[in-house]
Coordinates of C-alpha atoms in Angstrom, one line a residue:
Chain B
M348 CA 14.5 0.9 -10.7
I349 CA 11.2 -0.8 -11.4
K350 CA 9.9 0.2 -14.9
V351 CA 6.1 0.9 -14.5
A352 CA 3.8 1.8 -17.4
V353 CA 0.3 3.1 -17.3
L354 CA -2.4 1.9 -19.6
G355 CA -5.4 4.2 -19.7
Y356 CA -5.2 7.8 -18.9
G357 CA -8.4 8.9 -17.1
N358 CA -8.6 10.0 -13.4
I359 CA -6.9 6.8 -12.1
G360 CA -4.2 6.8 -14.8
R361 CA -3.2 10.3 -14.0
A362 CA -3.1 9.6 -10.3
A363 CA -1.1 6.4 -10.9
E364 CA 1.4 8.5 -13.0
Q365 CA 1.9 10.9 -10.0
A366 CA 2.4 8.0 -7.6
I367 CA 5.0 6.4 -9.9
L368 CA 6.9 9.8 -10.2
A369 CA 6.8 10.1 -6.4
S370 CA 8.2 6.5 -5.8
P371 CA 12.0 6.5 -5.1
D372 CA 12.5 3.0 -6.7
M373 CA 10.4 3.4 -9.9
E374 CA 10.5 5.0 -13.3
L375 CA 7.7 5.8 -15.6
A376 CA 7.9 3.4 -18.6
G377 CA 5.3 5.3 -20.6
I378 CA 1.6 6.1 -20.8
F379 CA -0.4 4.2 -23.2
H380 CA -4.0 4.7 -24.4
H381 CA -6.2 1.6 -24.3
N382 CA -6.5 1.5 -28.1
D383 CA -2.7 1.7 -28.6
C384 CA -0.9 -1.4 -29.7
L385 CA 0.3 -3.2 -26.6
D386 CA 3.4 -4.6 -28.4
A387 CA 5.1 -1.2 -27.9
I388 CA 5.0 -1.6 -24.1
R389 CA 8.4 -2.3 -22.5
A390 CA 7.9 -2.4 -18.7
D391 CA 8.3 -4.6 -15.6
V392 CA 4.7 -3.9 -14.5
V393 CA 1.8 -2.3 -16.4
L394 CA -1.0 -0.6 -14.4
L395 CA -4.3 -1.3 -16.1
C396 CA -6.2 2.0 -15.6
T397 CA -8.8 1.1 -18.2
P398 CA -12.5 0.5 -17.6
T399 CA -12.9 -2.4 -15.3
R400 CA -14.6 -4.6 -18.0
E401 CA -11.4 -4.4 -20.2
V402 CA -9.0 -5.5 -17.5
Q403 CA -9.1 -9.2 -18.1
K404 CA -8.4 -8.9 -21.9
F405 CA -5.3 -6.6 -21.3
A406 CA -4.0 -8.5 -18.3
A407 CA -4.1 -11.8 -20.3
V408 CA -2.3 -10.3 -23.3
L409 CA 0.5 -8.8 -21.2
A410 CA 0.8 -11.8 -18.9
A411 CA 1.3 -14.0 -22.0
R412 CA 4.4 -11.9 -22.7
G413 CA 5.6 -12.4 -19.1
I414 CA 4.7 -8.8 -18.1
C415 CA 3.2 -8.2 -14.7
T416 CA 0.0 -6.2 -14.3
V417 CA -2.0 -4.5 -11.6
D418 CA -5.6 -3.6 -11.9
S419 CA -8.3 -2.2 -9.7
F420 CA -11.1 -4.4 -11.1
D421 CA -14.1 -3.6 -8.9
I422 CA -17.0 -5.9 -9.6
H423 CA -17.0 -7.8 -6.3
G424 CA -18.9 -10.8 -7.6
Q425 CA -16.5 -11.4 -10.5
I426 CA -13.1 -11.2 -8.8
W427 CA -12.7 -14.9 -8.3
S428 CA -13.5 -15.5 -12.0
L429 CA -11.0 -12.9 -13.0
R430 CA -8.3 -14.5 -10.8
S431 CA -9.1 -18.0 -12.2
A432 CA -8.8 -16.8 -15.8
L433 CA -5.5 -15.0 -15.2
E434 CA -3.8 -17.5 -12.9
P435 CA -2.8 -20.2 -15.5
V436 CA -1.7 -17.5 -18.0
C437 CA 0.6 -16.0 -15.3
V438 CA 2.0 -19.3 -14.2
A439 CA 2.7 -20.5 -17.7
N440 CA 4.4 -17.2 -18.7
K441 CA 6.2 -16.3 -15.4
A442 CA 4.1 -13.3 -14.7
V443 CA 2.4 -11.9 -11.7
S444 CA -1.0 -10.2 -11.9
I445 CA -2.3 -8.4 -8.8
I446 CA -6.0 -8.0 -9.2
S447 CA -8.6 -5.7 -7.5
S448 CA -5.9 -3.5 -6.0
G449 CA -7.8 -0.4 -5.2
W450 CA -9.4 0.5 -1.8
D451 CA -12.5 -1.6 -2.0
P452 CA -11.8 -4.2 -3.2
G453 CA -8.3 -3.8 -2.2
T454 CA -7.0 -2.2 1.0
D455 CA -10.4 -2.6 2.7
S456 CA -10.1 -6.3 1.9
I457 CA -6.9 -6.5 3.8
V458 CA -8.5 -4.8 6.8
R459 CA -11.4 -7.2 6.7
A460 CA -9.0 -10.2 6.6
L461 CA -6.9 -8.8 9.4
L462 CA -10.0 -8.2 11.6
M463 CA -11.1 -11.8 10.9
A464 CA -7.7 -13.0 12.1
M465 CA -8.1 -10.9 15.3
A466 CA -11.7 -11.9 16.1
P467 CA -12.8 -14.8 14.0
K468 CA -16.5 -14.7 15.0
G469 CA -18.6 -11.6 14.7
L470 CA -20.0 -9.1 12.2
T471 CA -18.1 -6.7 10.0
Y472 CA -19.9 -3.8 8.3
T473 CA -18.3 -1.8 5.5
N474 CA -19.9 1.6 5.3
F475 CA -19.1 3.7 2.3
G476 CA -19.1 7.4 1.8
P477 CA -19.9 10.2 1.7
G478 CA -18.7 10.0 -1.8
R479 CA -19.8 9.5 -5.5
S480 CA -20.8 6.0 -6.6
M481 CA -19.7 5.6 -10.2
G482 CA -22.2 2.7 -10.8
H483 CA -25.2 4.6 -9.4
T484 CA -24.1 7.8 -11.3
V485 CA -24.0 5.9 -14.6
A486 CA -27.4 4.3 -13.8
A487 CA -29.0 7.7 -13.1
K488 CA -27.5 9.2 -16.2
A489 CA -29.1 6.4 -18.3
I490 CA -32.6 7.5 -17.2
K491 CA -34.7 9.2 -19.9
G492 CA -34.9 13.0 -19.3
V493 CA -31.6 13.1 -17.3
K494 CA -28.9 15.4 -18.9
N495 CA -26.3 14.9 -16.1
A496 CA -26.3 13.2 -12.7
L497 CA -24.3 12.5 -9.6
S498 CA -25.3 9.8 -7.1
M499 CA -23.7 10.3 -3.7
T500 CA -23.5 7.3 -1.3
I501 CA -24.2 8.3 2.3
P502 CA -23.4 5.8 5.1
L503 CA -26.2 5.1 7.6
G504 CA -24.3 2.3 9.5
T505 CA -24.5 -1.5 9.5
G506 CA -23.8 -1.5 5.7
I507 CA -27.0 0.5 4.9
H508 CA -26.6 3.4 2.5
R509 CA -28.7 6.4 1.4
R510 CA -28.5 7.5 -2.2
M511 CA -28.6 11.3 -2.8
V512 CA -29.1 11.7 -6.6
Y513 CA -28.5 15.1 -8.0
I514 CA -29.8 15.6 -11.6
E515 CA -29.8 18.1 -14.3
L516 CA -33.0 17.7 -16.4
E517 CA -33.0 17.7 -20.1
E518 CA -35.0 20.6 -21.7
G519 CA -38.7 19.9 -21.2
A520 CA -38.3 16.8 -19.0
D521 CA -40.7 16.4 -16.1
F522 CA -39.1 16.1 -12.7
K523 CA -41.7 13.9 -11.2
T524 CA -41.6 11.5 -14.1
V525 CA -37.8 11.3 -14.0
E526 CA -37.7 10.9 -10.2
A527 CA -40.2 8.0 -10.4
A528 CA -38.0 6.3 -13.0
I529 CA -34.9 6.7 -10.9
L530 CA -36.6 5.4 -7.8
A531 CA -37.9 2.3 -9.7
D532 CA -34.5 1.5 -11.2
D533 CA -32.9 -1.6 -9.7
Y534 CA -29.8 0.3 -8.6
F535 CA -32.0 2.5 -6.4
A536 CA -35.1 0.5 -5.6
H537 CA -33.6 -1.2 -2.5
D538 CA -32.1 1.8 -0.8
E539 CA -33.4 5.0 0.7
T540 CA -33.1 7.4 -2.3
H541 CA -33.6 11.1 -2.7
V542 CA -33.7 12.8 -6.1
I543 CA -32.8 16.5 -6.3
A544 CA -32.9 18.7 -9.3
V545 CA -29.9 21.1 -9.7
D546 CA -28.8 23.7 -12.2
S547 CA -25.3 22.2 -12.6
V548 CA -24.1 18.8 -11.6
D549 CA -20.6 19.8 -12.6
A550 CA -20.7 22.4 -9.8
L551 CA -21.0 19.6 -7.2
N552 CA -18.2 17.5 -8.6
N553 CA -15.8 16.2 -5.9
V554 CA -13.7 13.1 -5.9
A555 CA -13.6 12.8 -2.1
H556 CA -14.8 9.5 -0.6
G557 CA -14.8 7.7 2.7
V558 CA -15.0 4.4 4.5
N559 CA -16.1 3.4 8.0
L560 CA -15.4 -0.3 8.5
V561 CA -16.4 -1.8 11.8
R562 CA -16.2 -5.2 13.4
N563 CA -17.5 -6.4 16.8
G564 CA -16.2 -9.9 17.3
V565 CA -14.9 -12.7 19.5
S566 CA -11.3 -13.5 20.1
G567 CA -11.0 -17.1 21.5
D568 CA -14.1 -17.1 23.8
T569 CA -13.9 -13.4 24.7
H570 CA -16.7 -11.3 23.2
N571 CA -17.1 -7.5 22.6
Q572 CA -13.7 -7.0 20.8
R573 CA -14.3 -3.8 18.9
F574 CA -12.5 -2.5 15.8
E575 CA -13.0 0.4 13.5
F576 CA -11.2 1.6 10.4
N577 CA -12.0 5.0 9.0
M578 CA -10.7 7.0 6.0
T579 CA -11.6 10.2 4.2
I580 CA -9.6 10.3 0.9
N581 CA -9.3 11.6 -2.6
N582 CA -10.6 8.5 -4.4
P583 CA -8.5 8.4 -7.7
A584 CA -5.4 9.5 -5.8
L585 CA -5.7 6.6 -3.3
T586 CA -6.6 4.1 -6.1
G587 CA -3.6 5.1 -8.2
Q588 CA -1.3 4.9 -5.2
V589 CA -2.5 1.5 -4.1
M590 CA -1.9 0.2 -7.6
V591 CA 1.6 1.6 -7.6
S592 CA 2.4 -0.1 -4.2
A593 CA 0.9 -3.3 -5.5
A594 CA 3.1 -3.0 -8.6
R595 CA 6.2 -3.1 -6.3
A596 CA 4.8 -6.3 -4.8
A597 CA 4.2 -7.8 -8.2
Y598 CA 7.8 -7.0 -9.3
R599 CA 9.3 -8.6 -6.1
M600 CA 7.0 -11.7 -6.4
K601 CA 8.1 -12.2 -9.9
G602 CA 11.7 -11.9 -8.8
R603 CA 11.2 -14.7 -6.3
G604 CA 9.4 -16.9 -8.9
E605 CA 6.0 -16.6 -7.2
Y606 CA 4.0 -16.4 -10.4
G607 CA 0.2 -16.2 -10.6
A608 CA -2.8 -14.0 -10.2
K609 CA -3.3 -12.7 -6.6
T610 CA -5.7 -10.5 -4.7
M611 CA -4.4 -8.1 -2.1
I612 CA -5.1 -10.4 0.9
E613 CA -2.6 -12.8 -0.8
L614 CA 0.3 -10.3 -0.7
R615 CA 2.8 -9.7 2.1
P616 CA 2.3 -6.1 3.2
I617 CA 6.0 -5.5 3.3
D618 CA 6.3 -6.2 -0.4
M619 CA 4.3 -3.0 -1.2
L620 CA 6.9 -0.7 0.5
P621 CA 10.2 0.6 -0.8
G622 CA 13.3 -0.2 1.3
D623 CA 14.8 -3.4 2.6
T624 CA 13.4 -5.8 5.1
E625 CA 15.6 -4.6 8.0
Q626 CA 14.7 -0.9 7.5
L627 CA 11.0 -1.7 7.2
V628 CA 10.8 -4.0 10.2
K629 CA 12.7 -1.5 12.3
A630 CA 10.4 1.4 11.2
L631 CA 7.0 -0.3 11.2
V632 CA 6.9 -3.4 13.4
Chain T
M882 CA -5.9 -30.6 11.8
I883 CA -3.0 -28.4 12.8
K884 CA -1.5 -29.6 16.2
V885 CA -0.8 -26.5 18.3
A886 CA 0.8 -26.6 21.7
V887 CA 1.0 -23.8 24.3
L888 CA 4.2 -23.1 26.3
G889 CA 3.6 -21.0 29.3
Y890 CA 0.2 -20.8 31.0
G891 CA -0.4 -17.2 32.3
N892 CA -3.0 -14.8 30.9
I893 CA -1.8 -15.1 27.3
G894 CA -1.4 -18.9 27.5
R895 CA -5.0 -19.3 28.8
A896 CA -6.3 -17.0 26.1
A897 CA -4.3 -18.9 23.4
E898 CA -5.8 -22.2 24.6
Q899 CA -9.3 -20.8 24.2
A900 CA -8.5 -19.6 20.7
I901 CA -7.1 -23.0 19.7
L902 CA -10.2 -24.7 21.0
A903 CA -12.4 -22.3 19.0
S904 CA -10.4 -22.9 15.7
P905 CA -12.1 -25.3 13.3
D906 CA -8.8 -26.5 11.8
M907 CA -6.7 -27.0 15.0
E908 CA -6.3 -29.3 17.9
L909 CA -4.6 -28.6 21.2
A910 CA -1.4 -30.6 21.4
G911 CA -0.8 -29.9 25.0
I912 CA 0.0 -27.2 27.5
F913 CA 3.6 -27.0 28.8
H914 CA 5.0 -25.0 31.6
H915 CA 8.2 -23.1 30.8
N916 CA 10.3 -25.3 33.1
D917 CA 9.0 -28.5 31.5
C918 CA 11.4 -30.5 29.3
L919 CA 10.7 -29.4 25.8
D920 CA 11.6 -32.8 24.4
A921 CA 8.1 -34.0 25.3
I922 CA 6.4 -31.5 22.9
R923 CA 4.9 -33.1 19.8
A924 CA 3.3 -30.3 17.8
D925 CA 3.3 -28.6 14.4
V926 CA 3.4 -25.2 16.1
V927 CA 4.2 -24.1 19.6
L928 CA 2.9 -20.8 21.0
L929 CA 5.5 -19.2 23.2
C930 CA 3.4 -17.6 26.0
T931 CA 6.4 -17.2 28.2
P932 CA 7.9 -13.9 29.5
T933 CA 9.2 -12.0 26.5
R934 CA 12.9 -12.3 27.5
E935 CA 12.7 -16.2 27.3
V936 CA 11.2 -16.2 23.8
Q937 CA 14.5 -16.4 21.9
K938 CA 15.8 -19.4 23.9
F939 CA 12.7 -21.5 23.5
A940 CA 12.2 -20.6 19.8
A941 CA 15.7 -21.5 19.0
V942 CA 15.5 -24.9 20.7
L943 CA 12.2 -25.8 19.0
A944 CA 13.3 -24.5 15.6
A945 CA 16.4 -26.7 15.8
R946 CA 13.9 -29.6 16.0
G947 CA 12.0 -28.3 12.9
I948 CA 9.1 -27.2 15.0
C949 CA 7.4 -23.9 14.2
T950 CA 6.9 -21.3 16.9
V951 CA 4.9 -18.1 17.4
D952 CA 5.6 -15.5 20.0
S953 CA 4.4 -12.0 21.0
F954 CA 7.9 -10.7 21.8
D955 CA 7.2 -7.0 22.6
I956 CA 10.5 -5.1 23.0
H957 CA 10.3 -3.0 19.9
G958 CA 14.0 -2.1 19.8
Q959 CA 15.1 -5.8 19.8
I960 CA 12.7 -7.3 17.2
W961 CA 15.2 -7.2 14.4
S962 CA 17.9 -8.8 16.6
L963 CA 15.4 -11.6 17.5
R964 CA 14.6 -12.2 13.9
S965 CA 18.3 -12.2 12.9
A966 CA 19.1 -14.8 15.6
L967 CA 16.2 -17.1 14.7
E968 CA 16.3 -16.8 10.9
P969 CA 19.3 -19.1 10.3
V970 CA 18.1 -21.7 12.8
C971 CA 14.8 -21.9 11.1
V972 CA 16.2 -22.1 7.6
A973 CA 18.7 -24.8 8.5
N974 CA 16.0 -26.9 10.2
K975 CA 13.0 -26.3 8.0
A976 CA 11.0 -24.4 10.5
V977 CA 9.0 -21.1 10.6
S978 CA 9.1 -18.7 13.5
I979 CA 6.5 -15.9 13.5
I980 CA 7.8 -13.3 15.9
S981 CA 6.2 -10.3 17.6
S982 CA 2.7 -11.5 16.8
G983 CA 0.5 -9.7 19.2
W984 CA -1.3 -6.4 18.6
D985 CA 1.6 -4.0 19.0
P986 CA 4.0 -5.2 17.7
G987 CA 1.8 -7.3 15.6
T988 CA -1.5 -6.4 14.0
D989 CA -0.8 -2.6 14.5
S990 CA 2.4 -3.2 12.5
I991 CA 0.3 -4.5 9.6
V992 CA -2.0 -1.4 9.8
R993 CA 1.1 0.9 9.8
A994 CA 2.6 -0.9 6.8
L995 CA -0.8 -0.8 5.0
L996 CA -1.2 2.9 5.6
M997 CA 2.4 3.5 4.3
A998 CA 1.4 1.7 1.1
M999 CA -1.7 3.9 0.8
A1000 CA 0.0 7.2 1.6
P1001 CA 3.8 6.9 1.5
K1002 CA 4.5 10.4 2.8
G1003 CA 3.0 11.7 6.1
L1004 CA 2.9 11.1 9.8
T1005 CA 1.5 8.1 11.7
Y1006 CA 0.7 8.3 15.4
T1007 CA 0.0 5.2 17.4
N1008 CA -1.9 6.2 20.6
F1009 CA -2.3 3.5 23.2
G1010 CA -4.9 3.0 25.9
P1011 CA -6.7 3.5 28.0
G1012 CA -5.2 0.4 29.4
R1013 CA -2.6 -1.1 31.7
S1014 CA 1.1 -0.9 30.7
M1015 CA 2.9 -3.9 31.9
G1016 CA 6.4 -2.3 31.7
H1017 CA 5.3 0.8 33.7
T1018 CA 3.4 -1.3 36.2
V1019 CA 6.5 -3.4 36.9
A1020 CA 8.6 -0.3 37.2
A1021 CA 6.2 1.3 39.7
K1022 CA 6.1 -2.0 41.8
A1023 CA 9.9 -1.9 42.0
I1024 CA 9.9 1.5 43.9
K1025 CA 10.6 1.3 47.6
G1026 CA 7.5 1.6 49.7
V1027 CA 5.1 0.3 47.0
K1028 CA 3.2 -2.8 47.9
N1029 CA 1.2 -3.1 44.7
A1030 CA 0.8 -0.8 41.6
L1031 CA -1.1 -0.4 38.4
S1032 CA 0.1 2.0 35.7
M1033 CA -2.6 3.0 33.2
T1034 CA -1.6 4.5 29.8
I1035 CA -4.0 7.3 28.8
P1036 CA -3.7 8.5 25.1
L1037 CA -3.4 12.3 24.7
G1038 CA -3.0 12.1 20.8
T1039 CA 0.0 12.5 18.5
G1040 CA 1.7 9.6 20.4
I1041 CA 1.8 11.5 23.7
H1042 CA 0.6 9.5 26.8
R1043 CA -0.4 10.3 30.3
R1044 CA 0.6 7.8 33.1
M1045 CA -2.0 7.3 35.8
V1046 CA -0.2 5.3 38.5
Y1047 CA -2.3 3.7 41.3
I1048 CA -0.4 2.5 44.2
E1049 CA -0.9 0.6 47.5
L1050 CA 1.6 1.8 50.0
E1051 CA 3.6 -0.5 52.3
E1052 CA 2.9 -0.2 56.0
G1053 CA 4.6 3.1 57.2
A1054 CA 5.7 4.3 53.7
D1055 CA 5.4 8.0 53.1
F1056 CA 3.3 8.9 50.0
K1057 CA 5.2 12.1 49.1
T1058 CA 8.5 10.2 49.1
V1059 CA 7.1 7.3 47.0
E1060 CA 5.5 9.7 44.6
A1061 CA 8.8 11.6 44.1
A1062 CA 10.6 8.4 43.5
I1063 CA 8.1 7.3 40.8
L1064 CA 8.2 10.7 39.1
A1065 CA 12.0 10.5 39.0
D1066 CA 12.1 7.0 37.5
D1067 CA 13.1 6.9 33.9
Y1068 CA 9.9 5.1 32.9
F1069 CA 7.9 8.1 34.1
A1070 CA 10.2 11.1 34.0
H1071 CA 9.4 11.9 30.3
D1072 CA 5.6 11.7 30.5
E1073 CA 2.8 13.5 32.3
T1074 CA 2.4 11.3 35.4
H1075 CA 0.0 11.3 38.2
V1076 CA 0.4 9.1 41.3
I1077 CA -2.7 8.1 43.3
A1078 CA -2.8 6.1 46.5
V1079 CA -5.6 3.6 46.7
D1080 CA -6.7 1.0 49.3
S1081 CA -6.7 -1.9 46.7
V1082 CA -5.0 -2.1 43.4
D1083 CA -6.6 -5.4 42.8
A1084 CA -10.0 -3.7 42.9
L1085 CA -9.0 -1.7 39.8
N1086 CA -7.7 -4.7 37.8
N1087 CA -9.0 -4.7 34.2
V1088 CA -7.3 -6.3 31.1
A1089 CA -9.1 -3.9 28.7
H1090 CA -6.9 -1.9 26.3
G1091 CA -7.2 0.3 23.3
V1092 CA -5.5 1.8 20.3
N1093 CA -6.1 4.8 18.2
L1094 CA -3.7 4.8 15.2
V1095 CA -3.9 7.8 12.8
R1096 CA -2.2 8.7 9.6
N1097 CA -2.5 11.9 7.6
G1098 CA -0.5 11.4 4.4
V1099 CA 0.1 11.9 0.7
S1100 CA -1.0 9.5 -2.1
G1101 CA 1.0 10.4 -5.2
D1102 CA 0.9 14.2 -5.0
T1103 CA -2.4 14.4 -3.3
H1104 CA -2.3 15.6 0.3
N1105 CA -4.7 15.3 3.3
Q1106 CA -5.5 11.5 2.9
R1107 CA -6.8 10.7 6.4
F1108 CA -6.8 7.2 8.0
E1109 CA -7.7 6.0 11.4
F1110 CA -7.7 2.6 13.1
N1111 CA -9.4 2.2 16.5
M1112 CA -9.9 -0.8 18.8
T1113 CA -11.0 -1.4 22.3
I1114 CA -10.2 -5.0 23.3
N1115 CA -9.5 -7.5 26.0
N1116 CA -5.7 -7.5 25.8
P1117 CA -4.7 -11.1 26.5
A1118 CA -7.7 -12.5 24.5
L1119 CA -6.6 -10.5 21.4
T1120 CA -2.9 -11.4 21.9
G1121 CA -3.8 -15.1 22.2
Q1122 CA -6.0 -15.0 19.2
V1123 CA -3.5 -13.3 17.0
M1124 CA -0.8 -15.8 18.0
V1125 CA -3.2 -18.7 17.0
S1126 CA -4.0 -17.0 13.7
A1127 CA -0.2 -16.6 13.1
A1128 CA 0.3 -20.3 14.0
R1129 CA -1.9 -21.1 11.0
A1130 CA 0.3 -19.0 8.8
A1131 CA 3.4 -20.6 10.1
Y1132 CA 2.0 -24.1 9.4
R1133 CA 1.1 -23.1 5.8
M1134 CA 4.4 -21.4 5.2
K1135 CA 6.3 -24.5 6.3
G1136 CA 4.1 -26.6 4.0
R1137 CA 5.2 -24.4 1.1
G1138 CA 8.9 -24.6 2.1
E1139 CA 9.0 -20.9 3.1
Y1140 CA 11.3 -21.4 6.1
G1141 CA 12.6 -18.6 8.3
A1142 CA 11.8 -16.1 11.1
K1143 CA 9.2 -13.5 10.0
T1144 CA 7.3 -10.6 11.5
M1145 CA 3.6 -10.1 10.8
I1146 CA 4.2 -7.6 8.0
E1147 CA 6.0 -10.4 6.1
L1148 CA 2.9 -12.7 6.2
R1149 CA 0.1 -12.9 3.7
P1150 CA -3.1 -12.0 5.6
I1151 CA -5.0 -14.8 3.9
D1152 CA -2.6 -17.4 5.5
M1153 CA -3.9 -16.5 9.0
L1154 CA -7.5 -17.5 8.2
P1155 CA -9.1 -21.0 8.1
G1156 CA -10.7 -22.0 4.8
D1157 CA -9.5 -22.2 1.2
T1158 CA -8.4 -19.4 -1.1
E1159 CA -11.6 -19.4 -3.1
Q1160 CA -13.9 -19.2 0.0
L1161 CA -11.7 -16.4 1.5
V1162 CA -11.4 -14.3 -1.6
K1163 CA -15.1 -14.5 -2.2
A1164 CA -16.0 -13.6 1.4
L1165 CA -13.4 -10.9 2.1
V1166 CA -12.1 -9.3 -1.1

């Protein structure tokens, strides 16, 4: 049994716990809060379900003790820097760190890589939603006069998105003033954005999300090869599950001496699945 | 530059040649017919574009010389047996053989594995078509009274398919007799099948194909996670391109000393793409 611990117990941590309990080859090695002392952790793999900006610190501390980690670090522009920081620590201490293992970055990254292998020239568009954008929601909440907010991402195709921003106003705040401030914010200024006042943001709460990823490309010299990947999912449940599947890959890679920090496109898909090679090849190939 | 040769020069061999020529990091190391003497081949990787039943023989001979091979062996029930036969030859002679590297088996297998990692419980259906089934076309052509035939696979969902069989009758053949023989054939007896007499099968010829692969599954304990992968493609062009991308992976695996016979779910997706890790992670993850 692979011993998997959870660090951080928000939406993702809870979902990860459920995915560990549902895995035939894993046991839960404890749930830790992100201000606990990490020395108490005894596990083969630790799932870092902390805020994304705390991932590097925790991964480095655990890797230094030879413990594998998995995170769903989601700042696209900083993934290479995270990988570069963790790689030498992992190699020196015989650990594996699987980074950015959610659905985007994560499983969508695998689909994008696969479609590039199938049709090397062409355009891929990743269309997100409908679903809540955490980053835009936090940005809207930070605007003066906003008591609570929810920013929904609506896909318009070709990677263009509409932002539907539902807000609860603070007592005495002026809607027009707040709306203007949201529309001027850098998070919203570049997209079609609609601001709507509601009585209760909580009443709209829904962790559903979706992706429509399309590629029209060229295989060899043959054009118009068309591919599409769609999903509609519970966001934390999928993220937690993907982290757990990546934990299995980390454990196996460590067992083979393949130390280092890796993104999901650097994993063998079979390593994420329980069972032996013969079973999996017969069932899936 | 990776030296890639093509063995067999039918539809797939021609498409593979185009994909090699379009690859920035490859050069064509020759095209060989399947009755040529294999001793003349000088290449890092040989693409086996021969009939599927000849794959094992050629792969074994080349692996024994330490030359990597890629095939698109497509008899699902015999893939494990092919892998088992080639694995020891590859390991003993420091070669890599990537088997069943088309789109199904092949890239669809990767999608199926990925969806299992995302939602371990649930049902996946692979729906094929519309497109020509080679196996069913050959079976229809073998029926007495059939001069030429084309069997189209039409997806009806949940993995159920309709067979549309277009036939040119031989001089003096009776349509009703031929139709009854086709419907009774084991290839057609289990599916909804329609037989249609046409003046020219050649006039219907089209290498387009498609896939609709769906999974509704459970992540952790969260149900109704829905996924769908669709493609409409030129069949030989995609097969040739996937083989060429797999050839790149074979070359890199050999370079790292990872010898053996592997299916596509056992490859790192990044190994199929030209460019270095930093470029690819930044562009795709």
